[in-house]
Amino acid sequence: MSTRGLILGIESSCDETAAAVVERGARTLSSVVASQIATHARYGGVVPELASREHLRAIVPVVRGALAQAGITLGDLDAIAVTAGPGLAGALLVGVTYAKALAFAQGLPLIAVNHLEGHIHAVLLNEREAERQSDEDTTAGPTTPNPSDEAVLALVVSGGHTHLYLVHPARGVQEPNWSYSLVGRTVDDAAGEAFDKVAKLLGFGYPGGPWIDALARFGDPNSVPFSFSQIKTKVHLRGKTPRTKAAKTAPIAELNPRLMFSFSGIKTAVLRYLELNNLRPEAQSRAARLFAPGAEAKPPQTKEEALALCSQEVVDLVASFQHAVVGDLMKKSFAAAESLGAQQILVTGGVAANRELRARFTAEALCRGLRVAFPTLSLSTDNAAMIAAAAWPRFLNGEFADQSLSGDPSLVLGR
Ligand code: KG4
Ligand code: ZN
């Protein structure tokens, strides 16, 4: 190994092609993300075939860009890390094949990373960067990840996942690393998917989360009372893998029903409310003007901009929807932390960028005397720095993949 501990991370599981160079899991030297939003926006969601094609186009320039931004060449690297799943099969294939070829050509070890573990490491990377900066004058040596002895609860909440994990130090490995136990998850849609679908109903852009987030600030969160029914783990589903996209990365197993999420019903409730109150045609015709070809649509910054996009009634509905989703994420995350004795909660994934979510989790944690941490906004959504950071402990432990590695759309994290 060179003295630097440089890992190139590659991420292509969904609609972002990303590459980053991270030193010893603690210092980001570069992070390049090529977003495909413009390609998928007109379809209101990710089109898998288009995603694969865009990854093929972007992968070489993105990796070159990450090396150039880091000021290094391929010869300076110590390992190549790649997202092996979960994600879209064709999209994963592009990153995995490219990483394998690069590792083979350079004679470098290859490290397979679970995308969900990557999201958790986004927060840990931020913490290590902050620690490293404060230690910089005193420590000349390498920064080593140091899992604390206490258990941490992680909520991974994005367009594809809504999973609760208990994160604890791994046993039986030489160098410190973490292991993960799945303690809760959605039984159908992911929370980000609900944001995207509600935004689509109203004719807003894709991804919908940033639009809902921006609009909700100007509405009354208590105007429409949404409720979540208590999930019951049906006996016949025990141990089986549900068919929905968000739920299939983890079998139902013996999870506590109190820690299960369900977000497919709230989208239907929003649709019903729009139809009952005859709000949809108006919202869609206003949105159609905003998203007309050539018009540059940006989420509203002021109340005037919000009301140009939709009526106050729709803004109130959007605020109530977001309030209900965030409330449900909070209720189950804090219940899990309490029942499992976790003193810290990590919230990560695209939905962790949401302003109301950050504010309410922070306030609730303060009340309960718990710590809560989120990644910076650029590390909340998909990126490759989190993949390179998650690979570092595996690199130290010599956990390498071989050339038979292939992408696994349903790759499971933990048990
Ligand atoms: O982590 P991510 O980039 O990709 C997946 O792994 O899915 O998450 C994307 C998701 C989308 O559903 C998007 O609407 C949501 O994160 N999102 C947000 C916000 N920013 C992104 N949801 C709510 N509020 C936001 N500010
Ligand atoms: Zn993600």
Coordinates of C-alpha atoms and ligand atoms in Angstrom, one line a residue:
M1 CA 0.0 0.0 0.0
S2 CA 1.2 3.5 -0.7
T3 CA 1.4 5.7 2.4
R4 CA -1.7 7.6 1.4
G5 CA -4.5 5.1 1.6
L6 CA -6.4 6.4 -1.4
I7 CA -9.6 4.7 -2.5
L8 CA -11.5 5.5 -5.7
G9 CA -15.2 5.1 -5.1
I10 CA -17.6 4.5 -8.0
E11 CA -21.4 4.7 -7.7
S12 CA -24.0 4.0 -10.4
S13 CA -26.9 2.3 -8.6
C14 CA -29.7 4.6 -9.8
D15 CA -29.7 7.9 -11.7
E16 CA -26.4 9.5 -10.6
T17 CA -23.0 8.5 -12.0
A18 CA -20.5 9.4 -9.4
A19 CA -16.8 8.9 -8.6
A20 CA -14.7 10.2 -5.7
V21 CA -11.3 9.8 -4.1
V22 CA -11.2 9.6 -0.3
E23 CA -8.0 9.3 1.7
R24 CA -8.2 6.8 4.6
G25 CA -12.0 7.0 4.8
A26 CA -11.6 10.4 6.3
R27 CA -10.6 13.1 3.8
T28 CA -12.5 13.7 0.6
L29 CA -10.0 14.7 -2.1
S30 CA -12.7 14.8 -4.8
S31 CA -16.3 14.0 -5.4
V32 CA -17.9 14.3 -8.9
V33 CA -21.6 13.6 -9.5
A34 CA -23.2 13.5 -13.0
S35 CA -26.9 13.8 -12.4
Q36 CA -29.4 12.3 -14.9
I37 CA -32.3 14.4 -13.6
A38 CA -32.7 16.2 -16.9
T39 CA -33.1 12.9 -18.7
H40 CA -35.7 11.4 -16.4
A41 CA -37.6 14.5 -15.5
R42 CA -40.0 14.4 -18.4
Y43 CA -41.0 10.9 -17.5
G44 CA -41.6 11.8 -13.8
G45 CA -39.3 9.1 -12.6
V46 CA -36.2 7.0 -13.4
V47 CA -36.4 5.0 -16.6
P48 CA -34.0 2.1 -16.1
E49 CA -32.9 1.7 -19.7
L50 CA -32.1 5.4 -20.0
A51 CA -30.2 5.3 -16.7
S52 CA -27.9 2.5 -18.0
R53 CA -27.3 4.4 -21.2
E54 CA -26.5 7.6 -19.4
H55 CA -24.1 5.8 -17.0
L56 CA -22.3 4.3 -20.0
R57 CA -21.8 7.8 -21.3
A58 CA -20.8 9.4 -18.1
I59 CA -18.6 6.8 -16.3
V60 CA -15.3 7.6 -18.1
P61 CA -15.4 11.4 -17.8
V62 CA -16.7 11.2 -14.2
V63 CA -13.8 8.9 -13.1
R64 CA -11.3 11.0 -15.0
G65 CA -12.8 14.1 -13.4
A66 CA -12.5 12.7 -9.9
L67 CA -8.8 11.8 -10.4
A68 CA -8.0 15.2 -11.8
Q69 CA -9.9 17.0 -9.1
A70 CA -7.9 15.0 -6.5
G71 CA -4.7 15.8 -8.3
I72 CA -3.7 12.1 -8.7
T73 CA -3.3 9.5 -11.3
L74 CA -4.6 5.9 -11.3
G75 CA -1.1 4.8 -10.2
D76 CA -1.5 6.6 -6.9
L77 CA -4.6 4.6 -5.9
D78 CA -4.6 1.8 -3.3
A79 CA -8.0 0.3 -4.1
I80 CA -11.2 0.7 -6.2
A81 CA -14.5 0.5 -4.4
V82 CA -17.8 0.1 -6.2
T83 CA -21.5 0.0 -5.3
A84 CA -22.5 -3.7 -5.8
G85 CA -26.2 -3.2 -4.9
P86 CA -29.0 -2.7 -4.2
G87 CA -30.2 -0.7 -7.2
L88 CA -31.2 -1.0 -10.9
A89 CA -29.6 -4.1 -12.5
G90 CA -28.4 -2.4 -15.7
A91 CA -27.2 0.7 -13.8
L92 CA -25.2 -1.4 -11.3
L93 CA -23.7 -3.4 -14.1
V94 CA -22.0 -0.3 -15.7
G95 CA -20.2 0.7 -12.4
V96 CA -19.3 -2.8 -11.4
T97 CA -17.9 -3.8 -14.9
Y98 CA -15.9 -0.6 -15.1
A99 CA -14.5 -0.9 -11.6
K100 CA -13.5 -4.6 -12.2
A101 CA -11.8 -3.6 -15.5
L102 CA -9.9 -0.8 -13.8
A103 CA -8.9 -2.9 -10.8
F104 CA -7.7 -5.7 -13.1
A105 CA -5.7 -3.3 -15.4
Q106 CA -4.1 -1.5 -12.5
G107 CA -3.5 -4.6 -10.3
L108 CA -5.5 -3.0 -7.5
P109 CA -7.8 -4.7 -4.9
L110 CA -11.6 -4.3 -5.6
I111 CA -14.0 -3.7 -2.8
A112 CA -17.7 -4.3 -3.1
V113 CA -19.9 -1.8 -1.1
N114 CA -23.6 -2.0 -0.2
H115 CA -25.2 1.3 -1.3
L116 CA -27.1 1.5 2.1
E117 CA -23.9 1.1 4.0
G118 CA -22.5 3.9 1.8
H119 CA -25.4 6.2 3.0
I120 CA -24.6 5.4 6.6
H121 CA -20.9 6.2 6.0
A122 CA -21.8 9.5 4.5
V123 CA -22.5 10.7 8.0
L124 CA -19.5 8.9 9.5
L125 CA -17.3 10.6 6.8
N126 CA -18.6 14.0 7.8
E127 CA -17.8 13.2 11.4
R128 CA -14.3 11.9 10.7
E129 CA -13.6 15.0 8.5
A130 CA -14.7 17.3 11.3
E131 CA -12.6 15.3 13.9
R132 CA -9.6 15.2 11.5
Q133 CA -9.8 19.0 11.0
S134 CA -9.9 19.6 14.7
D135 CA -6.9 17.2 15.3
E136 CA -4.9 18.3 12.3
D137 CA -2.3 20.3 14.2
T138 CA -1.8 17.6 16.8
T139 CA -2.0 14.3 14.8
A140 CA 0.5 13.6 12.1
G141 CA -0.5 10.0 11.7
P142 CA -3.4 8.4 9.8
T143 CA -7.0 8.7 10.9
T144 CA -8.6 5.3 11.6
P145 CA -12.3 4.8 11.8
N146 CA -13.3 4.1 15.4
P147 CA -16.7 2.7 16.0
S148 CA -17.9 3.7 19.4
D149 CA -19.0 0.9 21.7
E150 CA -22.4 2.3 22.0
A151 CA -25.1 1.2 19.5
V152 CA -26.3 3.8 17.0
L153 CA -29.6 3.8 15.2
A154 CA -29.5 4.7 11.5
L155 CA -32.5 5.7 9.4
V156 CA -31.7 5.4 5.7
V157 CA -34.4 7.3 3.9
S158 CA -34.3 7.9 0.2
G159 CA -36.1 7.3 -3.1
G160 CA -35.5 3.6 -2.9
H161 CA -35.2 2.9 0.8
T162 CA -36.7 3.5 4.2
H163 CA -34.7 1.3 6.5
L164 CA -33.9 1.4 10.2
Y165 CA -30.6 -0.3 11.2
L166 CA -28.9 -0.8 14.5
V167 CA -25.2 -0.1 13.8
H168 CA -22.7 -1.7 16.2
P169 CA -19.0 -2.6 16.2
A170 CA -18.3 -5.7 14.1
R171 CA -16.9 -8.8 15.9
G172 CA -14.2 -11.1 14.6
V173 CA -12.4 -8.5 12.4
Q174 CA -8.9 -7.3 12.8
E175 CA -9.5 -3.6 12.2
P176 CA -12.5 -1.7 13.6
N177 CA -15.6 -1.9 11.4
W178 CA -19.3 -1.8 11.9
S179 CA -22.0 -4.4 11.5
Y180 CA -25.7 -3.8 10.9
S181 CA -28.9 -5.3 12.1
L182 CA -32.1 -4.4 10.2
V183 CA -34.7 -3.4 12.8
G184 CA -37.4 -1.8 10.6
R185 CA -38.3 -0.8 7.1
T186 CA -41.1 0.1 4.7
V187 CA -43.5 -2.7 3.6
D188 CA -44.2 -0.9 0.3
D189 CA -43.1 2.5 -1.0
A190 CA -40.0 4.4 0.3
A191 CA -40.6 7.8 1.8
G192 CA -38.7 9.5 -1.1
E193 CA -41.0 7.7 -3.5
A194 CA -44.0 9.1 -1.7
F195 CA -42.5 12.7 -2.1
D196 CA -41.9 12.0 -5.8
K197 CA -45.4 10.5 -6.4
V198 CA -47.2 13.4 -4.7
A199 CA -45.1 15.9 -6.6
K200 CA -46.0 14.1 -9.8
L201 CA -49.8 14.2 -9.0
L202 CA -49.5 18.0 -8.7
G203 CA -47.5 18.2 -12.0
F204 CA -44.2 19.3 -10.3
G205 CA -40.7 18.4 -11.5
Y206 CA -38.7 15.2 -10.7
P207 CA -37.4 14.5 -8.1
G208 CA -40.3 15.8 -6.1
G209 CA -38.7 16.0 -2.7
P210 CA -37.1 19.4 -3.2
W211 CA -40.4 20.9 -4.5
I212 CA -42.5 19.6 -1.7
D213 CA -39.8 20.8 0.8
A214 CA -39.7 24.3 -0.7
L215 CA -43.5 24.6 -0.9
A216 CA -44.3 23.2 2.5
R217 CA -42.6 26.2 4.3
F218 CA -45.5 28.4 3.2
G219 CA -48.4 26.1 4.2
D220 CA -50.3 25.1 7.3
P221 CA -49.0 21.6 8.3
N222 CA -52.2 20.9 10.3
S223 CA -54.7 21.7 7.6
V224 CA -55.2 18.2 6.4
P225 CA -55.1 15.4 9.1
F226 CA -53.2 12.4 7.5
S227 CA -52.8 9.3 9.6
F228 CA -50.8 6.1 9.3
S229 CA -52.4 2.9 10.1
Q230 CA -50.5 0.5 12.4
I231 CA -48.6 -2.1 10.3
K232 CA -49.4 -5.7 11.0
T233 CA -46.8 -8.2 10.0
K234 CA -49.0 -10.7 8.2
V235 CA -48.2 -14.3 9.2
H236 CA -48.1 -15.5 5.6
L237 CA -45.5 -12.9 4.7
R238 CA -43.0 -13.8 7.5
G239 CA -39.6 -14.6 6.1
K240 CA -40.7 -13.7 2.5
T241 CA -39.4 -11.0 0.4
P242 CA -42.1 -8.5 -0.6
R243 CA -42.4 -7.6 -4.3
T244 CA -42.3 -3.8 -4.1
K245 CA -39.2 -2.0 -5.1
A246 CA -38.4 -0.4 -1.8
A247 CA -39.3 -3.4 0.3
K248 CA -37.5 -6.2 -1.6
T249 CA -34.0 -5.4 -0.2
A250 CA -34.9 -7.0 3.1
P251 CA -37.2 -9.9 4.0
I252 CA -39.9 -9.3 6.6
A253 CA -38.3 -11.8 9.0
E254 CA -39.0 -11.2 12.6
L255 CA -39.2 -7.4 12.6
N256 CA -41.2 -5.5 15.2
P257 CA -44.4 -4.2 13.4
R258 CA -44.1 -1.0 15.4
L259 CA -41.0 -0.2 13.4
M260 CA -42.4 -0.9 10.0
F261 CA -43.3 2.0 7.6
S262 CA -45.9 2.1 4.9
F263 CA -46.0 5.1 2.5
S264 CA -48.2 3.9 -0.4
G265 CA -51.5 4.9 1.4
I266 CA -50.7 8.5 1.9
K267 CA -50.2 9.1 -1.8
T268 CA -53.7 7.8 -2.4
A269 CA -55.1 9.9 0.4
V270 CA -53.5 13.0 -1.2
L271 CA -55.0 12.0 -4.6
R272 CA -58.5 11.6 -3.0
Y273 CA -58.2 14.9 -1.2
L274 CA -57.3 16.7 -4.5
E275 CA -60.2 15.0 -6.3
L276 CA -62.8 15.6 -3.6
N277 CA -61.9 19.3 -3.4
N278 CA -61.5 19.6 -7.2
L279 CA -58.0 20.9 -6.8
R280 CA -56.0 18.8 -9.3
P281 CA -56.9 20.5 -12.6
E282 CA -56.0 23.9 -11.4
A283 CA -52.7 22.7 -9.8
Q284 CA -51.8 20.9 -12.9
S285 CA -52.5 23.7 -15.3
R286 CA -50.4 26.1 -13.2
A287 CA -47.6 23.6 -13.1
A288 CA -47.9 23.0 -16.8
R289 CA -47.2 26.7 -17.4
L290 CA -44.2 26.5 -15.1
F291 CA -42.8 23.3 -16.7
A292 CA -43.5 24.4 -20.3
P293 CA -40.7 23.5 -22.6
G294 CA -37.9 26.0 -22.4
A295 CA -39.1 27.4 -19.0
E296 CA -36.5 27.1 -16.3
A297 CA -38.4 25.8 -13.2
K298 CA -36.9 26.1 -9.8
P299 CA -38.5 25.3 -6.4
P300 CA -40.1 28.4 -4.9
Q301 CA -38.1 30.6 -2.5
T302 CA -40.8 33.0 -1.5
K303 CA -44.5 32.8 -0.7
E304 CA -45.3 34.7 -3.9
E305 CA -43.4 32.2 -5.9
A306 CA -45.2 29.4 -4.1
L307 CA -48.6 30.9 -4.8
A308 CA -47.7 31.3 -8.5
L309 CA -47.2 27.6 -8.6
C310 CA -50.4 26.5 -6.8
S311 CA -53.2 27.7 -4.6
Q312 CA -52.9 28.2 -0.8
E313 CA -55.1 25.1 -0.4
V314 CA -52.6 23.0 -2.3
V315 CA -49.7 24.5 -0.4
D316 CA -51.5 23.6 2.8
L317 CA -52.0 20.1 1.6
V318 CA -48.4 19.7 0.6
A319 CA -47.3 21.0 4.1
S320 CA -49.7 18.6 5.8
F321 CA -48.4 15.7 3.7
Q322 CA -44.7 16.5 4.5
H323 CA -45.6 17.0 8.2
A324 CA -47.3 13.6 8.4
V325 CA -44.4 11.7 6.7
V326 CA -41.7 13.4 8.8
G327 CA -43.8 12.7 11.9
D328 CA -44.1 9.0 11.1
L329 CA -40.3 8.8 10.4
M330 CA -39.6 10.5 13.7
K331 CA -42.1 8.4 15.7
K332 CA -40.6 5.1 14.6
S333 CA -36.9 6.2 14.7
F334 CA -37.2 7.5 18.2
A335 CA -39.2 4.4 19.3
A336 CA -36.5 2.2 17.8
A337 CA -33.7 4.2 19.5
E338 CA -35.5 4.0 22.8
S339 CA -36.3 0.3 22.7
L340 CA -32.8 -0.6 21.5
G341 CA -30.9 1.7 23.8
A342 CA -29.2 3.7 21.1
Q343 CA -28.0 7.1 22.2
Q344 CA -27.4 8.5 18.7
I345 CA -29.5 8.6 15.6
L346 CA -28.0 9.0 12.1
V347 CA -30.5 10.1 9.4
T348 CA -29.2 9.7 5.9
G349 CA -30.3 9.4 2.2
G350 CA -31.9 11.9 -0.1
V351 CA -34.9 12.6 2.1
A352 CA -32.4 13.6 4.9
A353 CA -32.0 16.8 2.9
N354 CA -35.5 17.8 4.0
R355 CA -35.6 21.0 6.1
E356 CA -38.6 20.0 8.3
L357 CA -37.1 16.6 8.9
R358 CA -33.8 18.1 10.1
A359 CA -35.4 20.6 12.3
R360 CA -37.9 18.2 13.9
F361 CA -35.4 15.4 14.5
T362 CA -32.9 17.9 16.0
A363 CA -35.6 19.3 18.3
E364 CA -36.9 15.9 19.4
A365 CA -33.3 14.6 20.0
L366 CA -32.6 17.6 22.2
C367 CA -35.7 17.0 24.2
R368 CA -34.8 13.3 24.8
G369 CA -31.1 13.9 25.4
L370 CA -30.0 12.0 22.3
R371 CA -27.6 12.9 19.6
V372 CA -28.7 13.2 16.0
A373 CA -26.5 13.6 12.9
F374 CA -27.2 14.2 9.2
P375 CA -24.8 14.3 6.3
T376 CA -24.0 17.6 4.6
L377 CA -26.5 18.3 1.8
S378 CA -24.2 17.1 -1.0
L379 CA -23.5 13.8 0.9
S380 CA -27.3 13.2 1.6
T381 CA -28.1 12.3 -2.0
D382 CA -26.2 9.7 -4.0
N383 CA -22.5 10.2 -4.3
A384 CA -19.3 8.1 -4.5
A385 CA -17.4 9.7 -1.5
M386 CA -19.7 7.6 0.8
I387 CA -18.8 4.5 -1.2
A388 CA -15.0 5.1 -0.9
A389 CA -15.4 5.9 2.8
A390 CA -17.4 2.7 3.5
A391 CA -14.7 0.7 1.7
W392 CA -11.8 1.9 4.0
P393 CA -12.4 -0.5 6.9
R394 CA -12.9 -3.3 4.5
F395 CA -9.6 -2.4 2.9
L396 CA -7.9 -2.6 6.2
N397 CA -9.5 -5.9 6.9
G398 CA -8.5 -7.3 3.5
E399 CA -12.1 -7.9 2.5
F400 CA -11.7 -7.9 -1.3
A401 CA -14.0 -8.9 -4.1
D402 CA -12.8 -10.9 -7.1
Q403 CA -13.4 -10.7 -10.8
S404 CA -16.6 -12.7 -10.4
L405 CA -18.3 -9.7 -8.7
S406 CA -21.6 -8.8 -10.3
G407 CA -24.3 -6.2 -9.3
D408 CA -27.1 -7.5 -7.1
P409 CA -30.3 -5.4 -7.4
S410 CA -31.6 -6.8 -4.1
L411 CA -28.4 -6.9 -2.1
V412 CA -29.3 -7.0 1.6
L413 CA -27.4 -5.1 4.3
G414 CA -27.2 -6.8 7.7
R415 CA -29.6 -9.4 8.9
Ligands
KG4_1 O1 -30.4 9.0 -1.9 P1 -31.0 9.5 -3.2 O2 -30.3 10.5 -4.0 O3 -31.3 8.2 -4.1 C1 -31.7 7.0 -3.7 O4 -30.9 6.2 -3.2 O5 -33.0 6.8 -3.8 O6 -32.5 10.0 -2.8 C2 -33.4 10.6 -3.8 C3 -34.7 10.8 -3.1 C4 -35.8 11.3 -4.1 O7 -37.0 10.5 -3.8 C5 -36.0 12.8 -3.7 O8 -37.3 13.2 -4.0 C6 -35.7 12.8 -2.3 O9 -34.6 11.9 -2.1 N1 -35.3 14.1 -1.8 C7 -36.0 14.8 -0.9 C8 -35.3 16.1 -0.7 N2 -34.2 16.1 -1.6 C9 -34.2 14.9 -2.2 N3 -37.1 14.5 -0.2 C10 -37.6 15.4 0.7 N4 -37.0 16.7 0.8 C11 -35.9 17.0 0.2 N5 -35.3 18.2 0.4
ZN2 ZN -29.1 6.3 -2.3

